[in-house]
Coordinates of C-alpha atoms in Angstrom, one line a residue:
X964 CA 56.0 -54.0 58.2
X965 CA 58.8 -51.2 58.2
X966 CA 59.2 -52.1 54.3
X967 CA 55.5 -52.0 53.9
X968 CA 55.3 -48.2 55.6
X969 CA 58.6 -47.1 53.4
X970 CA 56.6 -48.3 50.0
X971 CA 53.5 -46.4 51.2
X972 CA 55.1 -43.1 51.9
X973 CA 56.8 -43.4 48.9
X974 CA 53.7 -43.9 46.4
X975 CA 52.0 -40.9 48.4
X976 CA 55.0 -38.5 47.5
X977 CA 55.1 -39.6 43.9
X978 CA 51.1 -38.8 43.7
X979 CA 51.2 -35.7 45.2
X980 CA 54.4 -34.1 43.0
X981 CA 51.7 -35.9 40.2
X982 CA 48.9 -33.3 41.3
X983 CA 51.7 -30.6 41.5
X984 CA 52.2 -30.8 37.8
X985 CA 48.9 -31.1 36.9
X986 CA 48.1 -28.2 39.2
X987 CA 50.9 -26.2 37.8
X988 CA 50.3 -27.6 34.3
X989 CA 46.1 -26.0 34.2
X990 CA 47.1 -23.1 36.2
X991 CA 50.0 -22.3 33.4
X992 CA 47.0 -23.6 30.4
X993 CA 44.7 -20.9 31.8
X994 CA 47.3 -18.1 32.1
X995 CA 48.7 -18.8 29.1
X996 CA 44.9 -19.1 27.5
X997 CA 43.8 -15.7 29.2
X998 CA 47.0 -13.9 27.8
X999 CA 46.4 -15.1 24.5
X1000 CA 42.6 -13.5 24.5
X1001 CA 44.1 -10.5 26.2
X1002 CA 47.3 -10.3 23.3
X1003 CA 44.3 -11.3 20.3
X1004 CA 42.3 -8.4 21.9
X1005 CA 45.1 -6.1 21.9
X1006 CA 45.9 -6.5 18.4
X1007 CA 42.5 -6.1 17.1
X1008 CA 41.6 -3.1 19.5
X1009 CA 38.6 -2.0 20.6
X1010 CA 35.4 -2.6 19.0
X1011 CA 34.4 0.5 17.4
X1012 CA 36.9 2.5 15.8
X1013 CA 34.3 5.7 15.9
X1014 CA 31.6 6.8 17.6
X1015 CA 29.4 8.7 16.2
X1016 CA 27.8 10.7 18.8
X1017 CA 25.1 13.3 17.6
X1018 CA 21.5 14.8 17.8
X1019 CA 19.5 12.7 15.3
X1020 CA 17.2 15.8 14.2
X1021 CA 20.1 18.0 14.0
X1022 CA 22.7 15.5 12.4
X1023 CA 20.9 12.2 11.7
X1024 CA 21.4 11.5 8.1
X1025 CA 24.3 13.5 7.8
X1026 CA 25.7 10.6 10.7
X1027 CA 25.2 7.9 7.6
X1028 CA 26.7 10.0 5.0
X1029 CA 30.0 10.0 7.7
X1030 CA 29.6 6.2 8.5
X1031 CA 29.6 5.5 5.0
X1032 CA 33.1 7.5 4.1
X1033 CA 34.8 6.6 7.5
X1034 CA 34.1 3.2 6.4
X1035 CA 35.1 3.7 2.9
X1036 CA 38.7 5.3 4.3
X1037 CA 41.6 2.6 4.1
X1038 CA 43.0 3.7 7.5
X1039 CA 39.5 2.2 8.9
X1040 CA 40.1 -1.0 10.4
X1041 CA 36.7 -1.7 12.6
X1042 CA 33.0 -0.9 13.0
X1043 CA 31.5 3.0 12.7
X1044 CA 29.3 3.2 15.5
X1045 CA 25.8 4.5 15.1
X1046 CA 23.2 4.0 17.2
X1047 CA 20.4 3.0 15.0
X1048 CA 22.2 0.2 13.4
X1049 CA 24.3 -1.1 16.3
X1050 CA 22.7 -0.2 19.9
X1051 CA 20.2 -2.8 20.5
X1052 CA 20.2 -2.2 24.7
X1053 CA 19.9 1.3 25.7
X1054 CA 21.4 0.3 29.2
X1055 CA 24.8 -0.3 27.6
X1056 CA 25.1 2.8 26.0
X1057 CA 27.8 4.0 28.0
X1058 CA 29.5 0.6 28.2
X1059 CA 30.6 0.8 24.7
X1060 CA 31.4 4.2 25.2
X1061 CA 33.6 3.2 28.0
X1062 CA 35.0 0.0 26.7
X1063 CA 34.4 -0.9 23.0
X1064 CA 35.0 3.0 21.6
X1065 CA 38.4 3.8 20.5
X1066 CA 37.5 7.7 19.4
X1067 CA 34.0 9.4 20.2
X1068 CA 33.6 12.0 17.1
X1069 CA 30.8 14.7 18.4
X1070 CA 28.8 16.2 15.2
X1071 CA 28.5 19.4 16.5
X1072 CA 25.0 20.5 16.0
X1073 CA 22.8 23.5 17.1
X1074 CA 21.3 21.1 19.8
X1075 CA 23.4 18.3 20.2
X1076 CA 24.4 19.4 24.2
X1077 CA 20.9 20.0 24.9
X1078 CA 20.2 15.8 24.5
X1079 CA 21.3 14.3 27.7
X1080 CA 22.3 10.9 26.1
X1081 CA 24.9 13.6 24.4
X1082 CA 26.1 14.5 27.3
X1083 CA 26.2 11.6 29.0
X1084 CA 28.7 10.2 25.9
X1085 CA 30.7 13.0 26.3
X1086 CA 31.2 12.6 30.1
X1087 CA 32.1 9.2 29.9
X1088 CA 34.3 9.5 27.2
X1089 CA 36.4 12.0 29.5
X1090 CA 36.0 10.8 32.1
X1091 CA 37.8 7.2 30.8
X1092 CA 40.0 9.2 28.5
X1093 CA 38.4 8.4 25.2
X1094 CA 39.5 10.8 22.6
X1095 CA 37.4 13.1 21.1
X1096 CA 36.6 15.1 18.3
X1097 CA 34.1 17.4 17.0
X1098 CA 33.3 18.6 14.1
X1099 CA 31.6 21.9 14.0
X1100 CA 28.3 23.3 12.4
X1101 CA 28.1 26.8 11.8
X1102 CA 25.4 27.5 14.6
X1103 CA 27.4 24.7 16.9
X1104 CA 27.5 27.2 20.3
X1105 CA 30.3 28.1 22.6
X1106 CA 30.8 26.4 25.1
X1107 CA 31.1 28.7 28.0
X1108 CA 30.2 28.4 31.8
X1109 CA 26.3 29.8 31.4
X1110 CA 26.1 27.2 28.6
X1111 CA 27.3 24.5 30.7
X1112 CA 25.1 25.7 33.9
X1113 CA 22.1 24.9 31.4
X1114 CA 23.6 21.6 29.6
X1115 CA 24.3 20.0 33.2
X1116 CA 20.9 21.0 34.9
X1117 CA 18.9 19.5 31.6
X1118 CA 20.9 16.5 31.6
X1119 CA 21.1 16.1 35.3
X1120 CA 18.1 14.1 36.5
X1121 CA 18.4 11.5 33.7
X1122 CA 22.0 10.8 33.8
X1123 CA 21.9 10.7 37.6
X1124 CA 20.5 7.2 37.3
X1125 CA 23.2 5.8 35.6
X1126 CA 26.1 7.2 38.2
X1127 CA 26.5 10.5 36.0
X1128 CA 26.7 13.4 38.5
X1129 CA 26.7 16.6 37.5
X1130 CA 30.2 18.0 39.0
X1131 CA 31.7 15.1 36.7
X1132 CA 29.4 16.7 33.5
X1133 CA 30.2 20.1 34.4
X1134 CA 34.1 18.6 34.4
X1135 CA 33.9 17.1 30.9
X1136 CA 32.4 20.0 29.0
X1137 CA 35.0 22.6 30.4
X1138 CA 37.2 20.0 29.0
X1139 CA 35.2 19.7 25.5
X1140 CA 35.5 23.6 25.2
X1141 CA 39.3 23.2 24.7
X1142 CA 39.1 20.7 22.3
X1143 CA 39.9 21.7 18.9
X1144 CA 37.4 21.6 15.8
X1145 CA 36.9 20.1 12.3
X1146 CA 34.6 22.7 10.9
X1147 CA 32.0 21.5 8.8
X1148 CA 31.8 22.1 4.9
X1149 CA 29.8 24.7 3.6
X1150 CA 28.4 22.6 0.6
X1151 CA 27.8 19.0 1.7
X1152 CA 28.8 16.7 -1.3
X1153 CA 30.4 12.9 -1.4
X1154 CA 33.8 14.7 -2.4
X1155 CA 33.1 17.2 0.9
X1156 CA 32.3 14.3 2.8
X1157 CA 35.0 12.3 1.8
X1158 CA 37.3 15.0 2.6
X1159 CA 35.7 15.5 6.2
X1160 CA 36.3 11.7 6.8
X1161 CA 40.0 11.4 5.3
X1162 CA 40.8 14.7 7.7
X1163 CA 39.6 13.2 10.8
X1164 CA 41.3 9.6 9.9
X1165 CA 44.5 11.7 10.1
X1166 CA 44.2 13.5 13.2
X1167 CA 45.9 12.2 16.4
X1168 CA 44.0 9.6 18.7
X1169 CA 45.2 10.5 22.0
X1170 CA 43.2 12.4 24.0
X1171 CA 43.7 16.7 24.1
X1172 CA 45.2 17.7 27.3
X1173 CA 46.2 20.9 26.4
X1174 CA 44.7 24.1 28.4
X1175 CA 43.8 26.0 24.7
X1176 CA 40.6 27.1 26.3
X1177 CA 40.5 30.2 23.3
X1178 CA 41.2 28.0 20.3
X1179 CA 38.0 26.5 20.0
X1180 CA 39.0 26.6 15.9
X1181 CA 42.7 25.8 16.4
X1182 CA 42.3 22.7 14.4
X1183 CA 40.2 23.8 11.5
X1184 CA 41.8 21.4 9.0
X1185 CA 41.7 21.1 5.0
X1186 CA 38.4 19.4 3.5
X1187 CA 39.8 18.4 0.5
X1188 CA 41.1 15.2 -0.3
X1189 CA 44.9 14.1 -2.0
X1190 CA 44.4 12.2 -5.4
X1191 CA 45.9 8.7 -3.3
X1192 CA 42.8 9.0 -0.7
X1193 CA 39.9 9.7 -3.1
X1194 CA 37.0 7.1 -3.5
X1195 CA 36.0 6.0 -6.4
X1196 CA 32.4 6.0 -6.5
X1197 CA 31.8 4.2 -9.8
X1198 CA 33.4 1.5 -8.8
X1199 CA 31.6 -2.4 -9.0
X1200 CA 33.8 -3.8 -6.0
X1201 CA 32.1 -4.0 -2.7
X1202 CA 32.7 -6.5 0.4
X1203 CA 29.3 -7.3 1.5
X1204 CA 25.3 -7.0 0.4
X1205 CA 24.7 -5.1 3.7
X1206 CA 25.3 -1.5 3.8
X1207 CA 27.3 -1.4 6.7
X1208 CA 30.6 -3.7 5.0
X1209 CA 29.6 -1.9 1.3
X1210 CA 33.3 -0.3 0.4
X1211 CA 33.7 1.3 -2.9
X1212 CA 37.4 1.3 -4.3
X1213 CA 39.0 3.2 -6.1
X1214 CA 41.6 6.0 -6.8
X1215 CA 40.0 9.1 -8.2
X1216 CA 36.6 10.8 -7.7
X1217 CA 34.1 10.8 -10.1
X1218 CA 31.3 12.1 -7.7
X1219 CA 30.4 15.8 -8.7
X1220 CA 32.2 16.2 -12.0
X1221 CA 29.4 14.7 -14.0
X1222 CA 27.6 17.3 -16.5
X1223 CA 23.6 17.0 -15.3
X1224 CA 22.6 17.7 -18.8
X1225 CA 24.4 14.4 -19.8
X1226 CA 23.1 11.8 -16.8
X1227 CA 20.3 9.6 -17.4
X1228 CA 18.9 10.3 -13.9
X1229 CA 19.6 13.1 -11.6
X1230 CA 18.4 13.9 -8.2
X1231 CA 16.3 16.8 -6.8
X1232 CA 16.5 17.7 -3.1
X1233 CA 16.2 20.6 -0.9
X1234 CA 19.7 22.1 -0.5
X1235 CA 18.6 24.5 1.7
X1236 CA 18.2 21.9 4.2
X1237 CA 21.8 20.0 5.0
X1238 CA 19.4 16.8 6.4
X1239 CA 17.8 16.8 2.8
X1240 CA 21.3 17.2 0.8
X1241 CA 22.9 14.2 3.2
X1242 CA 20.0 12.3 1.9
X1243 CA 20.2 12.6 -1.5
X1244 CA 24.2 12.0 -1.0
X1245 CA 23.4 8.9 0.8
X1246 CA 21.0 7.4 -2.2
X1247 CA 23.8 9.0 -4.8
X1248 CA 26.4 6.6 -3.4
X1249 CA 24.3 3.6 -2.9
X1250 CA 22.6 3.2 -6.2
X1251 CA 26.4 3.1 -7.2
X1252 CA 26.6 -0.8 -7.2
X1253 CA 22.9 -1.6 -8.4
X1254 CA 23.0 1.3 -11.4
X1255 CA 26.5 0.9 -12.6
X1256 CA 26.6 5.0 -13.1
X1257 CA 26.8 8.1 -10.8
X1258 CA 23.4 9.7 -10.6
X1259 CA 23.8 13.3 -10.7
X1260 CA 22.2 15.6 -8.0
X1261 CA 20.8 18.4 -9.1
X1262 CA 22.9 22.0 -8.5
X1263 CA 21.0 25.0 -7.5
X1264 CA 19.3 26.4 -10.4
X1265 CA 20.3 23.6 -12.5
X1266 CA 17.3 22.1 -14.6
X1267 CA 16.7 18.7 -16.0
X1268 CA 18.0 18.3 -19.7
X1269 CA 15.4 19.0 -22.5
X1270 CA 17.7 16.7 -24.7
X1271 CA 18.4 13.4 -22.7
X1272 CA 15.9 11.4 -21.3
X1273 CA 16.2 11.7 -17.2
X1274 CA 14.9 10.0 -14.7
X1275 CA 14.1 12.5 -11.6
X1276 CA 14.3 11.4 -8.2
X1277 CA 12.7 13.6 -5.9
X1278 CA 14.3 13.5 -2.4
X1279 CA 10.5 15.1 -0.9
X1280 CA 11.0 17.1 2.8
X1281 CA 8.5 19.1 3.8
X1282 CA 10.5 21.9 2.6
X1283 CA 10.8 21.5 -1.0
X1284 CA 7.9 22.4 -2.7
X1285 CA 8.6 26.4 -1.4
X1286 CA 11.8 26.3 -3.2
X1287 CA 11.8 28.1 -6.3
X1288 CA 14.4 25.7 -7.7
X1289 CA 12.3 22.7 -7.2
X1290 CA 9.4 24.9 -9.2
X1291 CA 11.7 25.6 -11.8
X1292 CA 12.4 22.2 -11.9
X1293 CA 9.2 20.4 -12.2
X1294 CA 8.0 22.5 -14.7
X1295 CA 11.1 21.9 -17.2
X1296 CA 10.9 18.3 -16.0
X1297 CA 7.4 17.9 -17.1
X1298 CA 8.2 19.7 -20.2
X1299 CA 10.6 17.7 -20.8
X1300 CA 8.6 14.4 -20.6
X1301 CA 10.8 13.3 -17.4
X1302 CA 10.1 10.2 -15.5
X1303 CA 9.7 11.9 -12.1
X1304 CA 10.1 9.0 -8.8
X1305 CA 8.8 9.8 -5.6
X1306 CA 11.0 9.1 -2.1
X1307 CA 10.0 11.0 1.0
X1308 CA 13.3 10.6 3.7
X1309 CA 11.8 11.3 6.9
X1310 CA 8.6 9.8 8.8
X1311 CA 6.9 12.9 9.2
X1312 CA 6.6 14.5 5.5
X1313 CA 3.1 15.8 5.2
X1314 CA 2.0 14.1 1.4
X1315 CA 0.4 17.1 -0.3
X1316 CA -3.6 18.0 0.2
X1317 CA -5.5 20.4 -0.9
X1318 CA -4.4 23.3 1.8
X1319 CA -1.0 22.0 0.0
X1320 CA -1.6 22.6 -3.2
X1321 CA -3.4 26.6 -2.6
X1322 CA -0.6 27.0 -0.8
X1323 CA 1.9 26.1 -3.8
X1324 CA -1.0 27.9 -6.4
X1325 CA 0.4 31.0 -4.3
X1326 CA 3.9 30.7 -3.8
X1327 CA 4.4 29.6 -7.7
X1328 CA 3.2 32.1 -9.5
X1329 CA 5.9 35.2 -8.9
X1330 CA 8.4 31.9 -9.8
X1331 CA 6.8 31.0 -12.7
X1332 CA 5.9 34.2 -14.0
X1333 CA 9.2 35.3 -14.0
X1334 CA 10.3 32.1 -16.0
X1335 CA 8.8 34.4 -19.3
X1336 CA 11.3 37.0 -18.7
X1337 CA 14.3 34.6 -17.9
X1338 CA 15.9 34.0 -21.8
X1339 CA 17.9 31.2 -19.8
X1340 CA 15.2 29.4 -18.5
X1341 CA 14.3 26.6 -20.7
X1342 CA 11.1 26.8 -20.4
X1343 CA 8.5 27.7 -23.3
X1344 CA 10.6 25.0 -25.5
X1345 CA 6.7 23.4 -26.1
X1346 CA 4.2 26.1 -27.0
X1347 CA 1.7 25.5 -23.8
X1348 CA -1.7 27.9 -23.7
X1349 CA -3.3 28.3 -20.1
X1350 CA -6.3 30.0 -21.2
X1351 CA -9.5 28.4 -20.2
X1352 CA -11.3 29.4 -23.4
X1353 CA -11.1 26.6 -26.0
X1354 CA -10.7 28.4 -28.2
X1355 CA -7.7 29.9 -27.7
X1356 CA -6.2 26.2 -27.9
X1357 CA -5.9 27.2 -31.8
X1358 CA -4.6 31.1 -31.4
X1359 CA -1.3 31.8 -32.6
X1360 CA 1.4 31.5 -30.3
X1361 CA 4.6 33.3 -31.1
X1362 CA 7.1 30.8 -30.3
X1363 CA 9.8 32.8 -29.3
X1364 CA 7.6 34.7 -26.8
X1365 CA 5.8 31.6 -24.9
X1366 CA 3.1 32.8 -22.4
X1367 CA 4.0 32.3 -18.7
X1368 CA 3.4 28.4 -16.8
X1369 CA 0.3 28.4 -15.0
X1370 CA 0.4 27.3 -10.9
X1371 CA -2.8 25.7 -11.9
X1372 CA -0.7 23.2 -14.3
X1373 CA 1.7 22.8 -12.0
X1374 CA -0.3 21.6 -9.1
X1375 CA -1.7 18.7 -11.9
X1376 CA 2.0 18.4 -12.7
X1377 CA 2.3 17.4 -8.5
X1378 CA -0.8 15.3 -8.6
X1379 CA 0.2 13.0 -11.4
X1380 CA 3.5 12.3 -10.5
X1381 CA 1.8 11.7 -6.2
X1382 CA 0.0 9.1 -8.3
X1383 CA 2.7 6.9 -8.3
X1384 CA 3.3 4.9 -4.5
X1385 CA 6.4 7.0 -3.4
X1386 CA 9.4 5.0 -1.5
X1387 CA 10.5 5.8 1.9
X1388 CA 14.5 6.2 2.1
X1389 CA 15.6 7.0 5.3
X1390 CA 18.9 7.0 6.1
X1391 CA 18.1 6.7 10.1
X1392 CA 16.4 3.0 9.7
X1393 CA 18.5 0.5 10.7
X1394 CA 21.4 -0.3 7.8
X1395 CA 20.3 -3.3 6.7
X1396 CA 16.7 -1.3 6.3
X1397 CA 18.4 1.1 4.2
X1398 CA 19.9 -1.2 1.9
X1399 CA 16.8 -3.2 0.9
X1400 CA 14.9 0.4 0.5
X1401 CA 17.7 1.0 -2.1
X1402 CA 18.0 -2.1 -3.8
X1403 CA 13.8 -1.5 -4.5
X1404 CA 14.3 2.1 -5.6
X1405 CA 16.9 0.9 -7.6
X1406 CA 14.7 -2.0 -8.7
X1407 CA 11.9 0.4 -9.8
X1408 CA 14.5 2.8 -11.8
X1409 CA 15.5 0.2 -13.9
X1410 CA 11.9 -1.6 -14.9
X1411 CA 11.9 -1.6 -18.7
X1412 CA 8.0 -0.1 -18.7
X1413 CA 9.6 2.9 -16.6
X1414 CA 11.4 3.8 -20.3
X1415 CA 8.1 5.6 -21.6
X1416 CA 6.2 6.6 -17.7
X1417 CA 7.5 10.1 -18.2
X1418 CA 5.6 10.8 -21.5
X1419 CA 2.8 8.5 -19.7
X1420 CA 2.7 11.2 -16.6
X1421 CA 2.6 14.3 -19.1
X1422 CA 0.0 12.7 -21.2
X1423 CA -2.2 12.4 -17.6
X1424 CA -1.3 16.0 -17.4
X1425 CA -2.7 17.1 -20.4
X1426 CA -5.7 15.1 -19.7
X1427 CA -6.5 16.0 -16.1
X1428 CA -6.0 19.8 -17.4
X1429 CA -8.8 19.1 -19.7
X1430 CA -10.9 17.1 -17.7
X1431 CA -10.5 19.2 -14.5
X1432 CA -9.4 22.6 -15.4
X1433 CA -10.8 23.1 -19.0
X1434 CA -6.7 24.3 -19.8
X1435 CA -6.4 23.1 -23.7
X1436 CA -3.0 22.7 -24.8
X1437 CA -0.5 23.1 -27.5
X1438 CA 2.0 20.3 -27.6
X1439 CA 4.7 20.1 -30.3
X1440 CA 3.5 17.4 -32.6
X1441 CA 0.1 17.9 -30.6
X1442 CA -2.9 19.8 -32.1
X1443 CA -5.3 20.3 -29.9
X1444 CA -8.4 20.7 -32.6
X1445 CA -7.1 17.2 -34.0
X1446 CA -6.2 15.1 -31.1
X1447 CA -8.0 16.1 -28.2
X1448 CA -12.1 15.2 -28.5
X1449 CA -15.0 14.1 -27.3
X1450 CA -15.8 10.4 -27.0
X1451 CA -19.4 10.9 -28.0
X1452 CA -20.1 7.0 -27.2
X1453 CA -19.4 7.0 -23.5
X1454 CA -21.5 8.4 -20.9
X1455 CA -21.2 12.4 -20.0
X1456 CA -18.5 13.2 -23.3
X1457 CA -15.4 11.8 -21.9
X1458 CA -12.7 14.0 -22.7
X1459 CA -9.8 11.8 -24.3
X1460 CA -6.0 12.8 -25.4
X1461 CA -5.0 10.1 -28.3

C-alpha cells in the first residue's frame, strides 16, 4: 500500500512539472509571437507616411498633384493619405490620425481652419504629438488669438461629439501658429510640385516644440529640385495600373522644357485658377505611361502651332471661357484646323447655353478686335470675311491686313467642338476613378479617325456659319463662289461645304 501511495505521488509531480512546461512553453510562444508583430510593426512604421489634410474647394486637386510627387519621391516608403481614396468610415478619421499617421502635412488654404474636420486633424495630431507641417498659400491667414476665438467656436459643436473640446482646439492652434511654413509656389507646375514634395521629404519629422510664435515663415525652404531628385516624367516604368502605386523613374525632368509649337498635343486650362492648373498637371503626368510623350500645357499667351498638327485638350472650369488667353486660343486653334477634346474637372461646370454664349459674344469682341492690331498674334494666317453679305465672300482681301475674328464665329467655333461628349476628369474621384478616366481620355486621343476630326470640326464651322449665320468664308484653298452651293435637289436649298 505504502509503495502504491509513493508511485502515485510520484506520477502526479511528473504531470504537473509536464503542465509547467507547457504552461511556460505557450505563455513564451505568445510573447515571443506578440513581440515579433510589435518588432515587424516597428520596422515598417506607421501606416501612412503623410497625411494630407486640406479643404477640398480650396486645395482638392492640388492634394492629388502632391500625392502623386510624394509618392514619386524615393525617400517615400508608405501610403499618401487622402481622404477620397483611402477613408472609407468617417468615424475613424481621427484614428488614423492618431495611430496610422506618421506626419500630418496641412495645405494651407484661405479656408482650411474654417472646416471643422480640419481642425479636428490638427488637434489630434497635437495633441498625440504627430508632426506637422504646413505649406502656405498666399491668402493662408494668421493665426492669431481672434482667429482662433472663431476657428474653435465653428468647430466646437461638431468635434464635441467625438471627445474634441474646445480648450484642447484652442491648445493646438496656438501651437500650429508657431510652426514653421513651406510657402507655396507661385506658378504651380510638375517641376514646382516636384520641388514642393522633395522639400518637405527633407524636413525633420519630430514634432516643433520651439516657442517661435513670430516666425510663422522661418522655414520658407527652396522649391527647386537637385538634378539626383528630379522625376523623370517620360519615363515607361511604373509599379502598378492603379494610380495610387503609378511611380515614374527617372533622373532628370523633362516636364516644362518642351517647345509647345513642337508637341503633338498641348493643354489649355485656366491659370488663373491654381484648382484648374493642378488639374491639367494632374492629366500631364498621367497620360505619361498611356501616350509615351509629355503633353505640353499651354503658357499664358502661348497659342497652338499653325505648323504642327495639335491635339487641344481643354481642361473646361467655369472660369475659362472669360479669359482672353483661352479666346486667343480657340480662335488660332480653329484656324489652325486643331483637334480640340473636351474634359470638364469639377461636378458643377455649367456646359454652355445660350445666356453663355451672349455672354462670351460680349466679352470677346475687345479680345478679338485687338488680335488685328497685334502683328504677333497668328491670327489672319487664313483670309476669313465676317460680312453677312454674300457677296463680299469674293471681295478682295488684302492678306497682310486680315479683317478682325468675329464673336459670332467664335461662339460656332464653342458649339462644334461642345458637339463632341466631353470627359469628366476629376482629380477628387477616388484613384482608381481617376485612372480609368485617364486611360479613356487617353484612349480617345489616340483613335486613328481622331487624325482628321480637327479639319472635320472647322469644316462644321464653316457650314454652321452658312447655315445659321449667313457668314461666307474665305479659306485658303477654299473659294467660296466654287465650293460652297446650293443643293438644289434637297428640300429648302441645303447649304453644303464640299
Amino acid at each position: 500500500g505504502v509503495a502504491a501511495l509513493v508511485i502515485e505521488g510520484t506520477d502526479l509531480s511528473f504531470l504537473g512539472w509536464c503542465a509547467f512546461v507547457v504552461a511556460v512553453g505557450l505563455l513564451g510562444g505568445i510573447l515571443f509571437f506578440g513581440f515579433s508583430i510589435a518588432m515587424h510593426r516597428f520596422r515598417q512604421g506607421k501606416a501612412f507616411q503623410y497625411f494630407l489634410c486640406h479643404h477640398k474647394h480650396g486645395a482638392g486637386n492640388f492634394a492629388r498633384l502632391l500625392k502623386l510627387h510624394l509618392l514619386a519621391h524615393k525617400h517615400t516608403q508608405r501610403k499618401v493619405f487622402v481622404d477620397s481614396d483611402d477613408l472609407e468610415d468617417l468615424s475613424k478619421l481621427f484614428s488614423l490620425v492618431r495611430n496610422e499617421t506618421e506626419r500630418l502635412i496641412l495645405l494651407g488654404s484661405r479656408d482650411v481652419l474654417r472646416r471643422s474636420w480640419c481642425v479636428g486633424e490638427v488637434t489630434v495630431a497635437m495633441v498625440n504629438e504627430v508632426p506637422i507641417n504646413i505649406l502656405s498659400w498666399p491668402d493662408f491667414p494668421q493665426i492669431d488669438a481672434c482667429a482662433i476665438d472663431k476657428y474653435v467656436e465653428a468647430a466646437n459643436s461638431q468635434l464635441a461629439q467625438h471627445g474634441i473640446d474646445a480648450p484642447m482646439m484652442r491648445r493646438a492652434l496656438e501651437h500650429l501658429a508657431k510652426v514653421p511654413m513651406l510657402t507655396m509656389a507661385k506658378d504651380i507646375t510638375n517641376a514646382a510640385v516636384a520641388g514642393i514634395a522633395n522639400s518637405l521629404a527633407g524636413l525633420r519629422v519630430r514634432p516643433v516644440r520651439s516657442p517661435n510664435a513670430a516666425g510663422l515663415h522661418a522655414q520658407s525652404l527652396p522649391l527647386s529640385r537637385t538634378n539626383d531628385d528630379s522625376t523623370d516624367f517620360t519615363s515607361s516604368e511604373h509599379a502598378s495600373s492603379t494610380l495610387g502605386e503609378t511611380v515614374l523613374k527617372g533622373r532628370k525632368s523633362a516636364v516644362g522644357k518642351m517647345d509647345g509649337s513642337q508637341a503633338g498635343r498641348v493643354l489649355l486650362c485656366d491659370q488663373t485658377s491654381p484648382e484648374a492648373t493642378c488639374t491639367a498637371c494632374i492629366i500631364q503626368r498621367l497620360l505619361v505611361p498611356h501616350l509615351a510623350e509629355v503633353v505640353h500645357i499651354l503658357e499664358r499667351d502661348e497659342l497652338p502651332s499653325k505648323t504642327v498638327s495639335q491635339q487641344v485638350i481643354m481642361v473646361c472650369t467655369n472660369g475659362l471661357f472669360e479669359q482672353r488667353h483661352a479666346i486667343r486660343v480657340l480662335w488660332a486653334g480653329s484656324e489652325a484646323k486643331a483637334d480640340f477634346l473636351v474634359c470638364t474637372c469639377e461636378p458643377a461646370f455649367r456646359f454652355p447655353t445660350e445666356a453663355f454664349y451672349e455672354g462670351l459674344r460680349q466679352s470677346s469682341l475687345a479680345v478679338l478686335s485687338a488680335f488685328k492690331e497685334d502683328p504677333c498674334s497668328g491670327f489672319g494666317s487664313h483670309r476669313t470675311s465676317l460680312t453677312s453679305q454674300k457677296s463680299n465672300a469674293t471681295s478682295a482681301t488684302n492678306p497682310s491686313e486680315p479683317p478682325p475674328p468675329s464673336p459670332d464665329l467664335l461662339v460656332l467655333i464653342v458649339k462644334t467642338i461642345f458637339e463632341e461628349i466631353a470627359l469628366e476628369v476629376n482629380p477628387q474621384d477616388h484613384e482608381n476613378v481617376l485612372a480609368l478616366r485617364i486611360q479613356t481620355l487617353a484612349g480617345r486621343l489616340l483613335e486613328p479617325e481622331r487624325s482628321s476630326n480637327g479639319e472635320e470640326q472647322r469644316s462644321r464651322v464653316l457650314r454652321r456659319s452658312i447655315e445659321e449665320q449667313g457668314m461666307p468664308f474665305e479659306q485658303e484653298g477654299l473659294n467660296c463662289e466654287e465650293d460652297v452651293h446650293t443643293d438644289d435637289e434637297s428640300e429648302g436649298g441645303v447649304v453644303t461645304v464640299i
